[in-house]
């Protein structure tokens, strides 16, 4: 149990385009999902926290208009990188939490974004 | 702000030996900790967790030790195997807010030598 998937796993796009990344909890209902960004050889940095049916809470320094998060259901959250630029190239990872798992977060496999 | 950090950024061990990965945390109010393993190009994988009312917890080949006096957390891996090679992160959380996120340390790379 506690499987989290992400799609796509790899994406290459041109500068200025928008990219949508999906995060799904496959075998549990995720009341809360988290989006992280990880640069090479660095730790995970939280971007935002989203609860189903409500607006996401963004961390300081993360532009909410650039990184659109939608947590439309208890099994799906999406992150849209709008007008992507090369500096947005990174490894984006989501995690999901359900009350049945107490406080443990389970992570997706990540999505590598390369903006040319 | 408060943060979680690691003493050793890299650790190399011989296959079959035991590994000890250390983590120092500064938020004395943190009461829940998790160790994650991240292999190259993959998302973090839950290894083991511990609450602040415990000082030791064992899993399969792994043991987590918590020393609240010096705010130190460690992960011990017994009989280290090549498949254990990865980056290990400790993460801490304060309080009972289920929506609250974890704070991650910078990570330690474990390399298992044949």
PDB file of C-alpha atoms in Angstrom:
ATOM      1  CA  UNK A   1       0.000   0.000   0.000  1.00  0.00           C
ATOM      2  CA  UNK A   2       0.833   3.727   0.114  1.00  0.00           C
ATOM      3  CA  UNK A   3       1.830   4.076  -3.507  1.00  0.00           C
ATOM      4  CA  UNK A   4       2.164   7.521  -5.032  1.00  0.00           C
ATOM      5  CA  UNK A   5       2.664   8.004  -8.751  1.00  0.00           C
ATOM      6  CA  UNK A   6       3.716  10.971 -10.823  1.00  0.00           C
ATOM      7  CA  UNK A   7       3.258  11.688 -14.490  1.00  0.00           C
ATOM      8  CA  UNK A   8       5.222  12.402 -16.545  1.00  0.00           C
ATOM      9  CA  UNK A   9       8.510  11.104 -15.203  1.00  0.00           C
ATOM     10  CA  UNK A  10      10.487  13.139 -17.699  1.00  0.00           C
ATOM     11  CA  UNK A  11       9.582  16.276 -19.583  1.00  0.00           C
ATOM     12  CA  UNK A  12      11.572  18.534 -21.888  1.00  0.00           C
ATOM     13  CA  UNK A  13       9.964  21.764 -23.012  1.00  0.00           C
ATOM     14  CA  UNK A  14      10.774  25.034 -24.660  1.00  0.00           C
ATOM     15  CA  UNK A  15      11.144  28.203 -22.645  1.00  0.00           C
ATOM     16  CA  UNK A  16       7.830  30.004 -22.273  1.00  0.00           C
ATOM     17  CA  UNK A  17       5.618  26.952 -22.381  1.00  0.00           C
ATOM     18  CA  UNK A  18       3.618  25.531 -19.475  1.00  0.00           C
ATOM     19  CA  UNK A  19       4.041  22.075 -18.053  1.00  0.00           C
ATOM     20  CA  UNK A  20       1.557  20.128 -15.931  1.00  0.00           C
ATOM     21  CA  UNK A  21       2.715  17.425 -13.528  1.00  0.00           C
ATOM     22  CA  UNK A  22       0.238  15.012 -11.962  1.00  0.00           C
ATOM     23  CA  UNK A  23       0.531  13.372  -8.580  1.00  0.00           C
ATOM     24  CA  UNK A  24      -1.764  10.501  -7.690  1.00  0.00           C
ATOM     25  CA  UNK A  25      -2.235   8.408  -4.595  1.00  0.00           C
ATOM     26  CA  UNK A  26      -3.055   4.973  -6.001  1.00  0.00           C
ATOM     27  CA  UNK A  27      -4.316   3.033  -3.019  1.00  0.00           C
ATOM     28  CA  UNK A  28      -5.291   5.586  -0.419  1.00  0.00           C
ATOM     29  CA  UNK A  29      -7.030   8.897  -0.091  1.00  0.00           C
ATOM     30  CA  UNK A  30      -4.591  11.738   0.388  1.00  0.00           C
ATOM     31  CA  UNK A  31      -6.015  14.495   2.529  1.00  0.00           C
ATOM     32  CA  UNK A  32      -2.827  16.484   2.105  1.00  0.00           C
ATOM     33  CA  UNK A  33      -0.290  16.581  -0.686  1.00  0.00           C
ATOM     34  CA  UNK A  34       3.041  18.342  -0.746  1.00  0.00           C
ATOM     35  CA  UNK A  35       5.122  19.543  -3.666  1.00  0.00           C
ATOM     36  CA  UNK A  36       8.888  19.691  -3.440  1.00  0.00           C
ATOM     37  CA  UNK A  37      11.667  20.812  -5.728  1.00  0.00           C
ATOM     38  CA  UNK A  38      15.104  19.278  -5.613  1.00  0.00           C
ATOM     39  CA  UNK A  39      18.171  20.634  -7.380  1.00  0.00           C
ATOM     40  CA  UNK A  40      21.152  18.355  -8.062  1.00  0.00           C
ATOM     41  CA  UNK A  41      22.988  17.210  -4.953  1.00  0.00           C
ATOM     42  CA  UNK A  42      20.663  19.205  -2.730  1.00  0.00           C
ATOM     43  CA  UNK A  43      17.930  18.373  -0.297  1.00  0.00           C
ATOM     44  CA  UNK A  44      14.203  18.601  -0.879  1.00  0.00           C
ATOM     45  CA  UNK A  45      12.728  22.069  -0.682  1.00  0.00           C
ATOM     46  CA  UNK A  46       9.039  22.392   0.025  1.00  0.00           C
ATOM     47  CA  UNK A  47       7.168  24.506  -2.477  1.00  0.00           C
ATOM     48  CA  UNK A  48       3.590  24.219  -1.306  1.00  0.00           C
ATOM     49  CA  UNK A  49       1.101  22.236   0.706  1.00  0.00           C
ATOM     50  CA  UNK A  50      -2.320  21.455  -0.663  1.00  0.00           C
ATOM     51  CA  UNK A  51      -5.429  20.099   0.964  1.00  0.00           C
ATOM     52  CA  UNK A  52      -8.239  18.648  -1.093  1.00  0.00           C
ATOM     53  CA  UNK A  53     -10.778  21.261  -2.071  1.00  0.00           C
ATOM     54  CA  UNK A  54      -8.901  24.267  -0.762  1.00  0.00           C
ATOM     55  CA  UNK A  55      -6.225  26.636  -1.971  1.00  0.00           C
ATOM     56  CA  UNK A  56      -2.626  25.610  -1.654  1.00  0.00           C
ATOM     57  CA  UNK A  57      -0.332  27.163   0.916  1.00  0.00           C
ATOM     58  CA  UNK A  58       2.895  28.307  -0.666  1.00  0.00           C
ATOM     59  CA  UNK A  59       6.253  28.579   0.996  1.00  0.00           C
ATOM     60  CA  UNK A  60       7.998  31.914   1.148  1.00  0.00           C
ATOM     61  CA  UNK A  61       9.661  32.765  -2.118  1.00  0.00           C
ATOM     62  CA  UNK A  62       7.521  30.437  -4.243  1.00  0.00           C
ATOM     63  CA  UNK A  63       5.393  32.320  -6.774  1.00  0.00           C
ATOM     64  CA  UNK A  64       1.852  31.017  -6.634  1.00  0.00           C
ATOM     65  CA  UNK A  65       1.031  32.440 -10.056  1.00  0.00           C
ATOM     66  CA  UNK A  66       3.946  30.620 -11.602  1.00  0.00           C
ATOM     67  CA  UNK A  67       3.447  27.293  -9.851  1.00  0.00           C
ATOM     68  CA  UNK A  68      -0.261  26.567  -9.995  1.00  0.00           C
ATOM     69  CA  UNK A  69      -1.447  23.785  -7.729  1.00  0.00           C
ATOM     70  CA  UNK A  70      -4.823  22.122  -7.918  1.00  0.00           C
ATOM     71  CA  UNK A  71      -5.881  19.418  -5.466  1.00  0.00           C
ATOM     72  CA  UNK A  72      -9.135  18.526  -7.127  1.00  0.00           C
ATOM     73  CA  UNK A  73      -9.745  15.170  -5.479  1.00  0.00           C
ATOM     74  CA  UNK A  74      -8.474  13.004  -2.655  1.00  0.00           C
ATOM     75  CA  UNK A  75      -6.282  11.097  -5.083  1.00  0.00           C
ATOM     76  CA  UNK A  76      -5.012  13.756  -7.473  1.00  0.00           C
ATOM     77  CA  UNK A  77      -2.990  16.939  -7.229  1.00  0.00           C
ATOM     78  CA  UNK A  78      -1.469  18.782 -10.151  1.00  0.00           C
ATOM     79  CA  UNK A  79       1.408  21.230 -10.366  1.00  0.00           C
ATOM     80  CA  UNK A  80       1.535  23.473 -13.422  1.00  0.00           C
ATOM     81  CA  UNK A  81       4.731  25.343 -14.121  1.00  0.00           C
ATOM     82  CA  UNK A  82       3.594  28.315 -16.167  1.00  0.00           C
ATOM     83  CA  UNK A  83       5.835  30.064 -18.672  1.00  0.00           C
ATOM     84  CA  UNK A  84       8.708  27.806 -17.772  1.00  0.00           C
ATOM     85  CA  UNK A  85      12.273  29.097 -18.001  1.00  0.00           C
ATOM     86  CA  UNK A  86      15.611  27.267 -17.870  1.00  0.00           C
ATOM     87  CA  UNK A  87      16.012  28.125 -14.186  1.00  0.00           C
ATOM     88  CA  UNK A  88      12.846  26.114 -13.494  1.00  0.00           C
ATOM     89  CA  UNK A  89      14.651  22.971 -14.615  1.00  0.00           C
ATOM     90  CA  UNK A  90      14.648  20.710 -11.604  1.00  0.00           C
ATOM     91  CA  UNK A  91      13.376  17.474 -10.078  1.00  0.00           C
ATOM     92  CA  UNK A  92       9.826  17.937  -8.830  1.00  0.00           C
ATOM     93  CA  UNK A  93       8.574  15.487  -6.228  1.00  0.00           C
ATOM     94  CA  UNK A  94       5.174  15.190  -4.631  1.00  0.00           C
ATOM     95  CA  UNK A  95       4.247  13.444  -1.431  1.00  0.00           C
ATOM     96  CA  UNK A  96       0.922  12.475   0.027  1.00  0.00           C
ATOM     97  CA  UNK A  97      -0.385  11.952   3.496  1.00  0.00           C
ATOM     98  CA  UNK A  98      -3.474  10.243   4.821  1.00  0.00           C
ATOM     99  CA  UNK A  99      -4.728  10.313   8.342  1.00  0.00           C
ATOM    100  CA  UNK A 100      -4.709   6.536   8.392  1.00  0.00           C
ATOM    101  CA  UNK A 101      -0.927   6.696   8.073  1.00  0.00           C
ATOM    102  CA  UNK A 102      -0.711   9.207  10.896  1.00  0.00           C
ATOM    103  CA  UNK A 103       1.985  11.682   9.990  1.00  0.00           C
ATOM    104  CA  UNK A 104       4.036   9.695   7.510  1.00  0.00           C
ATOM    105  CA  UNK A 105       4.384  11.111   4.026  1.00  0.00           C
ATOM    106  CA  UNK A 106       4.834   8.848   1.036  1.00  0.00           C
ATOM    107  CA  UNK A 107       6.657  10.196  -1.964  1.00  0.00           C
ATOM    108  CA  UNK A 108       6.127   9.885  -5.662  1.00  0.00           C
ATOM    109  CA  UNK A 109       8.980   8.892  -7.981  1.00  0.00           C
ATOM    110  CA  UNK A 110       9.561  12.468  -9.096  1.00  0.00           C
ATOM    111  CA  UNK A 111       9.359  14.338 -12.387  1.00  0.00           C
ATOM    112  CA  UNK A 112      12.468  15.668 -14.035  1.00  0.00           C
ATOM    113  CA  UNK A 113      11.828  18.907 -15.910  1.00  0.00           C
ATOM    114  CA  UNK A 114      14.286  20.304 -18.416  1.00  0.00           C
ATOM    115  CA  UNK A 115      13.476  23.684 -19.920  1.00  0.00           C
ATOM    116  CA  UNK A 116      15.459  24.563 -23.016  1.00  0.00           C
TER     117      UNK A 116
ATOM    118  CA  UNK B   1      15.008  29.566  11.376  1.00  0.00           C
ATOM    119  CA  UNK B   2      15.553  26.204  12.938  1.00  0.00           C
ATOM    120  CA  UNK B   3      16.923  23.504  10.708  1.00  0.00           C
ATOM    121  CA  UNK B   4      18.021  19.948  10.471  1.00  0.00           C
ATOM    122  CA  UNK B   5      21.570  19.177   9.426  1.00  0.00           C
ATOM    123  CA  UNK B   6      23.917  16.272   8.997  1.00  0.00           C
ATOM    124  CA  UNK B   7      27.419  15.815  10.336  1.00  0.00           C
ATOM    125  CA  UNK B   8      28.730  13.785   7.376  1.00  0.00           C
ATOM    126  CA  UNK B   9      27.853  14.600   3.792  1.00  0.00           C
ATOM    127  CA  UNK B  10      29.365  11.367   2.443  1.00  0.00           C
ATOM    128  CA  UNK B  11      29.999   7.951   3.936  1.00  0.00           C
ATOM    129  CA  UNK B  12      31.792   4.996   2.382  1.00  0.00           C
ATOM    130  CA  UNK B  13      31.546   1.553   3.957  1.00  0.00           C
ATOM    131  CA  UNK B  14      32.619  -1.934   3.012  1.00  0.00           C
ATOM    132  CA  UNK B  15      29.929  -4.369   2.025  1.00  0.00           C
ATOM    133  CA  UNK B  16      28.897  -6.347   5.059  1.00  0.00           C
ATOM    134  CA  UNK B  17      29.946  -3.717   7.560  1.00  0.00           C
ATOM    135  CA  UNK B  18      27.507  -1.698   9.615  1.00  0.00           C
ATOM    136  CA  UNK B  19      26.728   1.898   8.619  1.00  0.00           C
ATOM    137  CA  UNK B  20      25.886   4.778  10.897  1.00  0.00           C
ATOM    138  CA  UNK B  21      24.413   7.951   9.442  1.00  0.00           C
ATOM    139  CA  UNK B  22      24.048  10.919  11.771  1.00  0.00           C
ATOM    140  CA  UNK B  23      21.702  13.868  11.900  1.00  0.00           C
ATOM    141  CA  UNK B  24      21.648  16.896  14.185  1.00  0.00           C
ATOM    142  CA  UNK B  25      18.466  18.862  14.635  1.00  0.00           C
ATOM    143  CA  UNK B  26      18.065  22.231  16.276  1.00  0.00           C
ATOM    144  CA  UNK B  27      14.330  22.465  16.923  1.00  0.00           C
ATOM    145  CA  UNK B  28      13.908  21.104  20.423  1.00  0.00           C
ATOM    146  CA  UNK B  29      10.134  21.081  19.907  1.00  0.00           C
ATOM    147  CA  UNK B  30      10.345  18.497  17.109  1.00  0.00           C
ATOM    148  CA  UNK B  31       8.632  15.338  18.198  1.00  0.00           C
ATOM    149  CA  UNK B  32       8.516  13.123  15.130  1.00  0.00           C
ATOM    150  CA  UNK B  33      11.363  12.055  12.874  1.00  0.00           C
ATOM    151  CA  UNK B  34      11.663  10.008   9.709  1.00  0.00           C
ATOM    152  CA  UNK B  35      14.589   8.619   7.774  1.00  0.00           C
ATOM    153  CA  UNK B  36      14.203   8.504   4.007  1.00  0.00           C
ATOM    154  CA  UNK B  37      16.349   6.810   1.382  1.00  0.00           C
ATOM    155  CA  UNK B  38      16.642   8.344  -2.053  1.00  0.00           C
ATOM    156  CA  UNK B  39      18.221   6.488  -4.937  1.00  0.00           C
ATOM    157  CA  UNK B  40      19.439   8.390  -7.944  1.00  0.00           C
ATOM    158  CA  UNK B  41      16.607   9.782 -10.036  1.00  0.00           C
ATOM    159  CA  UNK B  42      13.907   8.505  -7.713  1.00  0.00           C
ATOM    160  CA  UNK B  43      11.686   9.904  -5.019  1.00  0.00           C
ATOM    161  CA  UNK B  44      12.473   9.434  -1.321  1.00  0.00           C
ATOM    162  CA  UNK B  45      11.501   6.121   0.205  1.00  0.00           C
ATOM    163  CA  UNK B  46      10.336   5.808   3.803  1.00  0.00           C
ATOM    164  CA  UNK B  47      12.718   3.725   5.905  1.00  0.00           C
ATOM    165  CA  UNK B  48      11.816   4.146   9.538  1.00  0.00           C
ATOM    166  CA  UNK B  49      10.310   6.681  11.904  1.00  0.00           C
ATOM    167  CA  UNK B  50      10.526   7.488  15.594  1.00  0.00           C
ATOM    168  CA  UNK B  51       8.635   9.666  18.024  1.00  0.00           C
ATOM    169  CA  UNK B  52      10.217  11.799  20.688  1.00  0.00           C
ATOM    170  CA  UNK B  53       8.852   9.594  23.465  1.00  0.00           C
ATOM    171  CA  UNK B  54      11.168   6.822  22.261  1.00  0.00           C
ATOM    172  CA  UNK B  55      14.945   6.626  22.082  1.00  0.00           C
ATOM    173  CA  UNK B  56      15.297   3.582  19.863  1.00  0.00           C
ATOM    174  CA  UNK B  57      13.308   1.831  17.202  1.00  0.00           C
ATOM    175  CA  UNK B  58      14.275  -1.165  15.118  1.00  0.00           C
ATOM    176  CA  UNK B  59      13.222  -2.302  11.705  1.00  0.00           C
ATOM    177  CA  UNK B  60      14.550  -4.834   9.285  1.00  0.00           C
ATOM    178  CA  UNK B  61      18.335  -4.316   9.316  1.00  0.00           C
ATOM    179  CA  UNK B  62      17.840  -0.691  10.377  1.00  0.00           C
ATOM    180  CA  UNK B  63      17.775   0.977  13.761  1.00  0.00           C
ATOM    181  CA  UNK B  64      17.040   4.597  14.545  1.00  0.00           C
ATOM    182  CA  UNK B  65      18.387   6.142  17.718  1.00  0.00           C
ATOM    183  CA  UNK B  66      17.160   9.421  19.135  1.00  0.00           C
ATOM    184  CA  UNK B  67      19.062  11.408  21.738  1.00  0.00           C
ATOM    185  CA  UNK B  68      16.892  14.336  22.727  1.00  0.00           C
ATOM    186  CA  UNK B  69      19.441  15.667  25.203  1.00  0.00           C
ATOM    187  CA  UNK B  70      21.887  16.540  22.444  1.00  0.00           C
ATOM    188  CA  UNK B  71      19.263  16.687  19.674  1.00  0.00           C
ATOM    189  CA  UNK B  72      20.848  13.947  17.659  1.00  0.00           C
ATOM    190  CA  UNK B  73      19.342  11.295  15.429  1.00  0.00           C
ATOM    191  CA  UNK B  74      21.138   8.374  13.840  1.00  0.00           C
ATOM    192  CA  UNK B  75      20.348   5.612  11.397  1.00  0.00           C
ATOM    193  CA  UNK B  76      22.183   2.340  11.726  1.00  0.00           C
ATOM    194  CA  UNK B  77      22.186  -0.121   8.853  1.00  0.00           C
ATOM    195  CA  UNK B  78      23.369  -3.615   9.668  1.00  0.00           C
ATOM    196  CA  UNK B  79      25.340  -5.690   7.162  1.00  0.00           C
ATOM    197  CA  UNK B  80      25.334  -2.965   4.542  1.00  0.00           C
ATOM    198  CA  UNK B  81      24.615  -4.178   1.031  1.00  0.00           C
ATOM    199  CA  UNK B  82      25.267  -2.624  -2.386  1.00  0.00           C
ATOM    200  CA  UNK B  83      21.556  -1.881  -2.664  1.00  0.00           C
ATOM    201  CA  UNK B  84      21.857   0.407   0.331  1.00  0.00           C
ATOM    202  CA  UNK B  85      23.892   2.887  -1.706  1.00  0.00           C
ATOM    203  CA  UNK B  86      21.792   6.042  -1.823  1.00  0.00           C
ATOM    204  CA  UNK B  87      21.337   9.435  -0.237  1.00  0.00           C
ATOM    205  CA  UNK B  88      19.745   9.331   3.183  1.00  0.00           C
ATOM    206  CA  UNK B  89      17.718  12.215   4.573  1.00  0.00           C
ATOM    207  CA  UNK B  90      16.473  12.773   8.058  1.00  0.00           C
ATOM    208  CA  UNK B  91      13.283  14.773   8.437  1.00  0.00           C
ATOM    209  CA  UNK B  92      11.709  16.325  11.493  1.00  0.00           C
ATOM    210  CA  UNK B  93       8.273  17.614  12.344  1.00  0.00           C
ATOM    211  CA  UNK B  94       6.902  19.554  15.253  1.00  0.00           C
ATOM    212  CA  UNK B  95       3.553  19.129  16.851  1.00  0.00           C
ATOM    213  CA  UNK B  96       0.418  17.242  15.997  1.00  0.00           C
ATOM    214  CA  UNK B  97      -0.627  19.272  12.990  1.00  0.00           C
ATOM    215  CA  UNK B  98      -1.168  16.605  10.364  1.00  0.00           C
ATOM    216  CA  UNK B  99      -0.987  19.135   7.580  1.00  0.00           C
ATOM    217  CA  UNK B 100       2.381  20.396   8.645  1.00  0.00           C
ATOM    218  CA  UNK B 101       5.318  19.547   6.519  1.00  0.00           C
ATOM    219  CA  UNK B 102       8.599  17.987   7.465  1.00  0.00           C
ATOM    220  CA  UNK B 103      11.923  19.814   7.444  1.00  0.00           C
ATOM    221  CA  UNK B 104      14.594  17.843   5.642  1.00  0.00           C
ATOM    222  CA  UNK B 105      18.268  17.729   6.340  1.00  0.00           C
ATOM    223  CA  UNK B 106      20.834  18.185   3.552  1.00  0.00           C
ATOM    224  CA  UNK B 107      21.369  14.442   3.111  1.00  0.00           C
ATOM    225  CA  UNK B 108      24.240  11.965   3.418  1.00  0.00           C
ATOM    226  CA  UNK B 109      25.438   9.921   0.494  1.00  0.00           C
ATOM    227  CA  UNK B 110      26.188   6.326   1.435  1.00  0.00           C
ATOM    228  CA  UNK B 111      28.525   4.428  -0.871  1.00  0.00           C
ATOM    229  CA  UNK B 112      28.945   0.709  -0.351  1.00  0.00           C
ATOM    230  CA  UNK B 113      32.319  -0.607  -1.473  1.00  0.00           C
ATOM    231  CA  UNK B 114      32.619  -4.190  -2.761  1.00  0.00           C
TER     232      UNK B 114
END
